[in-house]
Amino acid sequence: MSFEERLKIKALLETGHSQKDIAQLLNRSASTISREFNRNIAKRGRGSGHYCAESAQRKTVQRHKNKPKAIKLTDELKCKIKKLIVHDRLSPELISGRAKLEKVEMVSHETIYKFIWTSKHGNKRSGKAYKTLHKFLKHYGRRRKRGNVYENRARILNRIPISQRPDHINLRKRFGHAEMDIVLGKNRKPGILIIQDRKSRKTWLKKLSTKMLNT
C-alpha cells in the first residue's frame, strides 16, 4: 500500500467512512484495509485508537528493513551443496534443516531440489559439474553398495512399507502426517532429528544426544 493511499484512508476515516466504504473507494479488499488498521492503529499513548498515515508509513518501511533478505544460490553455495550431497550423503531437507539449526546461510530445500533437477536437464556449461547430483538423492535408482558389502542396517519389526501408504496421506490432504529422518554427527557426535509435516511442510528440529543415537 502506498503513502498516498494511506493519506486517503486517514481523510476518509475523518469524514466518517467505514472500513467497507474505504475498501470500495480505494478498490482494495476489505481484508487488506482491516490488516492495515490492525497493524498501524495506535494501541497506546495519546494517539491510541487512531490511524496516522505518517506513522503507518514509517512502520511499514521499518518492517521491510527488518525483513530477512532472500538468500541467493551463489556458486559458493552450489559447491557446498554438492559436497554435502555427494560426500556426506545428506538430503536437501537435511541440508536446509541443519543450516537452520547451526544458523548458517543456506537456501531452502525446495530451491536445492530445483537446482538439482535444473542441472540435470540443463545444457549450460556452468551446470555440468552438477549434472549427476540427482543420482545421489536418497530415493534415486537401486540400492548402492558401500565398498564391497551392503550396509547392514537395523530393520523395524512389523513395519508397513511406503508403497502401502493410504492415498489421503500421499495426496497431503491432512495435517498431522509427518516424515522423519536423522542426520548423524561425525565421530559419534550428537545428531539431529528432523520431522516434517507432509501437508504444511513445517519442519521441527531436535538435537539428539550421543546416548540416544546408541539406542
Short mmCIF file of C-alpha atoms in Angstrom, two decimals:
data_model
loop_
_atom_site.label_atom_id
_atom_site.label_comp_id
_atom_site.label_asym_id
_atom_site.label_seq_id
_atom_site.Cartn_x
_atom_site.Cartn_y
_atom_site.Cartn_z
CA MET A 1 0.00 0.00 0.00
CA SER A 2 1.33 3.42 -0.99
CA PHE A 3 1.69 6.50 1.22
CA GLU A 4 -0.87 8.29 -0.97
CA GLU A 5 -3.43 5.57 -0.21
CA ARG A 6 -2.71 5.89 3.49
CA LEU A 7 -3.37 9.63 3.34
CA LYS A 8 -6.71 8.89 1.65
CA ILE A 9 -7.57 6.35 4.36
CA LYS A 10 -6.86 8.94 7.04
CA ALA A 11 -9.05 11.54 5.28
CA LEU A 12 -11.91 9.07 4.73
CA LEU A 13 -11.83 8.00 8.39
CA GLU A 14 -12.02 11.63 9.49
CA THR A 15 -15.13 12.12 7.34
CA GLY A 16 -16.89 9.14 8.93
CA HIS A 17 -16.40 6.42 6.31
CA SER A 18 -16.43 2.79 7.43
CA GLN A 19 -13.78 0.17 6.62
CA LYS A 20 -16.12 -1.30 3.99
CA ASP A 21 -16.60 2.13 2.35
CA ILE A 22 -12.84 2.76 2.32
CA ALA A 23 -12.15 -0.64 0.73
CA GLN A 24 -14.65 0.08 -2.06
CA LEU A 25 -13.41 3.63 -2.69
CA LEU A 26 -9.75 2.53 -2.85
CA ASN A 27 -10.60 -0.61 -4.85
CA ARG A 28 -8.99 -2.76 -2.16
CA SER A 29 -10.28 -5.88 -0.45
CA ALA A 30 -11.88 -5.48 2.98
CA SER A 31 -9.24 -7.82 4.44
CA THR A 32 -6.43 -5.54 3.16
CA ILE A 33 -7.94 -2.49 4.88
CA SER A 34 -8.60 -4.49 8.05
CA ARG A 35 -4.98 -5.69 8.10
CA GLU A 36 -3.76 -2.12 7.60
CA PHE A 37 -5.73 -0.97 10.65
CA ASN A 38 -4.66 -3.91 12.82
CA ARG A 39 -1.01 -3.25 12.04
CA ASN A 40 -0.97 0.50 12.25
CA ILE A 41 -3.69 1.88 14.54
CA ALA A 42 -2.00 3.11 17.72
CA LYS A 43 -2.73 0.92 20.72
CA ARG A 44 -1.26 3.15 23.44
CA GLY A 45 -0.28 6.75 24.12
CA ARG A 46 -2.02 9.94 23.04
CA GLY A 47 -2.96 8.59 19.63
CA SER A 48 -4.44 5.37 20.99
CA GLY A 49 -7.25 4.09 18.76
CA HIS A 50 -6.43 6.50 15.92
CA TYR A 51 -4.94 5.90 12.47
CA CYS A 52 -2.00 8.06 11.38
CA ALA A 53 -0.84 7.81 7.75
CA GLU A 54 2.67 9.08 8.51
CA SER A 55 3.16 6.65 11.39
CA ALA A 56 1.76 3.75 9.33
CA GLN A 57 4.23 4.52 6.53
CA ARG A 58 7.19 4.64 8.95
CA LYS A 59 6.20 1.29 10.48
CA THR A 60 5.92 -0.30 7.03
CA VAL A 61 9.35 0.97 5.96
CA GLN A 62 10.85 -0.36 9.20
CA ARG A 63 9.21 -3.77 8.73
CA HIS A 64 10.74 -4.04 5.26
CA LYS A 65 14.16 -3.14 6.64
CA ASN A 66 13.91 -5.82 9.32
CA LYS A 67 12.66 -8.47 6.89
CA PRO A 68 15.33 -11.13 6.23
CA LYS A 69 16.90 -10.82 2.81
CA ALA A 70 16.35 -13.68 0.39
CA ILE A 71 19.43 -15.89 0.13
CA LYS A 72 20.73 -16.30 -3.41
CA LEU A 73 22.05 -19.60 -4.73
CA THR A 74 25.63 -18.49 -5.36
CA ASP A 75 28.42 -20.59 -6.91
CA GLU A 76 29.87 -20.98 -3.42
CA LEU A 77 26.60 -22.41 -2.09
CA LYS A 78 26.31 -24.73 -5.11
CA CYS A 79 29.74 -26.20 -4.34
CA LYS A 80 28.80 -26.60 -0.68
CA ILE A 81 25.53 -28.34 -1.58
CA LYS A 82 27.36 -30.70 -3.94
CA LYS A 83 29.80 -31.70 -1.18
CA LEU A 84 27.00 -32.29 1.34
CA ILE A 85 25.02 -34.43 -1.11
CA VAL A 86 27.89 -36.41 -2.67
CA HIS A 87 30.28 -36.85 0.27
CA ASP A 88 28.03 -36.55 3.32
CA ARG A 89 25.01 -38.15 1.61
CA LEU A 90 22.59 -35.57 3.01
CA SER A 91 19.16 -34.95 1.50
CA PRO A 92 18.09 -31.39 0.60
CA GLU A 93 15.77 -31.39 3.65
CA LEU A 94 18.66 -32.31 5.95
CA ILE A 95 20.97 -29.74 4.37
CA SER A 96 18.45 -26.95 4.85
CA GLY A 97 17.41 -28.17 8.31
CA ARG A 98 20.94 -28.46 9.64
CA ALA A 99 21.78 -24.99 8.31
CA LYS A 100 18.83 -23.52 10.24
CA LEU A 101 19.90 -25.29 13.40
CA GLU A 102 23.51 -24.15 13.05
CA LYS A 103 22.40 -20.67 11.87
CA VAL A 104 24.48 -20.71 8.70
CA GLU A 105 23.48 -19.34 5.30
CA MET A 106 21.63 -21.81 3.08
CA VAL A 107 18.73 -21.82 0.62
CA SER A 108 15.52 -23.79 1.21
CA HIS A 109 15.24 -27.48 0.37
CA GLU A 110 12.79 -26.59 -2.43
CA THR A 111 15.46 -24.38 -4.04
CA ILE A 112 18.03 -27.18 -3.70
CA TYR A 113 15.74 -29.67 -5.44
CA LYS A 114 15.04 -27.16 -8.21
CA PHE A 115 18.79 -26.60 -8.64
CA ILE A 116 19.45 -30.37 -8.83
CA TRP A 117 16.82 -31.07 -11.47
CA THR A 118 17.58 -27.94 -13.48
CA SER A 119 21.23 -29.02 -13.58
CA LYS A 120 20.23 -32.50 -14.74
CA HIS A 121 18.18 -31.27 -17.69
CA GLY A 122 20.11 -28.08 -18.49
CA ASN A 123 22.75 -27.66 -21.18
CA LYS A 124 24.76 -24.77 -19.72
CA ARG A 125 28.48 -25.34 -19.23
CA SER A 126 28.28 -23.88 -15.73
CA GLY A 127 25.88 -26.67 -14.76
CA LYS A 128 27.95 -29.62 -15.97
CA ALA A 129 29.65 -30.09 -12.58
CA TYR A 130 26.22 -30.66 -11.03
CA LYS A 131 24.56 -32.68 -13.81
CA THR A 132 24.69 -36.00 -11.93
CA LEU A 133 23.72 -34.73 -8.48
CA HIS A 134 20.27 -36.30 -8.78
CA LYS A 135 21.89 -39.75 -8.70
CA PHE A 136 22.95 -39.19 -5.10
CA LEU A 137 19.45 -38.44 -3.85
CA LYS A 138 18.10 -40.89 -1.31
CA HIS A 139 15.39 -42.44 -3.49
CA TYR A 140 17.18 -42.41 -6.85
CA GLY A 141 17.98 -45.72 -8.57
CA ARG A 142 18.67 -49.04 -6.91
CA ARG A 143 20.32 -49.64 -3.58
CA ARG A 144 24.05 -48.96 -3.64
CA LYS A 145 26.91 -50.88 -2.07
CA ARG A 146 29.32 -49.28 0.36
CA GLY A 147 32.67 -50.81 -0.51
CA ASN A 148 32.13 -54.49 -1.31
CA VAL A 149 29.24 -55.16 1.05
CA TYR A 150 25.76 -53.76 1.51
CA GLU A 151 25.21 -51.67 4.57
CA ASN A 152 23.76 -53.81 7.33
CA ARG A 153 21.20 -51.58 8.99
CA ALA A 154 18.78 -52.47 11.74
CA ARG A 155 15.29 -53.13 10.47
CA ILE A 156 12.00 -52.05 12.01
CA LEU A 157 9.84 -55.02 13.01
CA ASN A 158 6.31 -55.22 11.52
CA ARG A 159 6.89 -52.05 9.55
CA ILE A 160 4.44 -51.01 6.82
CA PRO A 161 6.16 -50.11 3.51
CA ILE A 162 5.61 -46.68 1.96
CA SER A 163 4.02 -48.37 -1.08
CA GLN A 164 1.07 -49.30 1.16
CA ARG A 165 0.59 -45.78 2.48
CA PRO A 166 -3.07 -44.62 2.15
CA ASP A 167 -3.94 -42.25 -0.71
CA HIS A 168 -5.11 -39.45 1.61
CA ILE A 169 -1.59 -39.37 3.08
CA ASN A 170 0.15 -39.50 -0.31
CA LEU A 171 -2.02 -36.61 -1.55
CA ARG A 172 -1.08 -34.50 1.50
CA LYS A 173 -4.67 -33.55 2.24
CA ARG A 174 -4.47 -33.67 6.03
CA PHE A 175 -2.26 -32.09 8.66
CA GLY A 176 -0.51 -34.32 11.17
CA HIS A 177 1.13 -36.87 8.87
CA ALA A 178 4.86 -36.44 9.28
CA GLU A 179 8.10 -37.71 7.78
CA MET A 180 11.16 -38.18 9.96
CA ASP A 181 14.85 -38.51 9.26
CA ILE A 182 18.07 -38.40 11.27
CA VAL A 183 21.40 -36.89 10.31
CA LEU A 184 24.23 -38.42 12.33
CA GLY A 185 27.05 -36.30 13.67
CA LYS A 186 30.63 -37.10 12.73
CA ASN A 187 32.70 -39.24 15.11
CA ARG A 188 29.64 -40.15 17.21
CA LYS A 189 28.82 -36.53 17.92
CA PRO A 190 25.16 -35.65 18.60
CA GLY A 191 22.90 -35.97 15.58
CA ILE A 192 19.75 -34.12 14.50
CA LEU A 193 16.19 -35.47 14.30
CA ILE A 194 14.19 -33.78 11.54
CA ILE A 195 10.39 -34.05 11.46
CA GLN A 196 8.39 -32.53 8.60
CA ASP A 197 4.60 -32.31 8.26
CA ARG A 198 3.68 -33.63 4.79
CA LYS A 199 0.91 -31.09 4.14
CA SER A 200 2.19 -27.83 5.61
CA ARG A 201 5.91 -28.71 5.08
CA LYS A 202 6.55 -27.23 8.53
CA THR A 203 9.79 -28.62 9.92
CA TRP A 204 10.87 -29.34 13.51
CA LEU A 205 14.49 -29.93 14.51
CA LYS A 206 15.77 -31.63 17.65
CA LYS A 207 19.38 -32.15 18.63
CA LEU A 208 19.94 -35.73 19.78
CA SER A 209 22.35 -36.84 22.46
CA THR A 210 25.01 -39.48 21.74
CA LYS A 211 23.24 -41.77 24.20
CA MET A 212 20.05 -41.60 22.14
CA LEU A 213 21.97 -42.46 18.98
CA ASN A 214 23.39 -45.59 20.60
CA THR A 215 19.90 -46.85 21.36
#
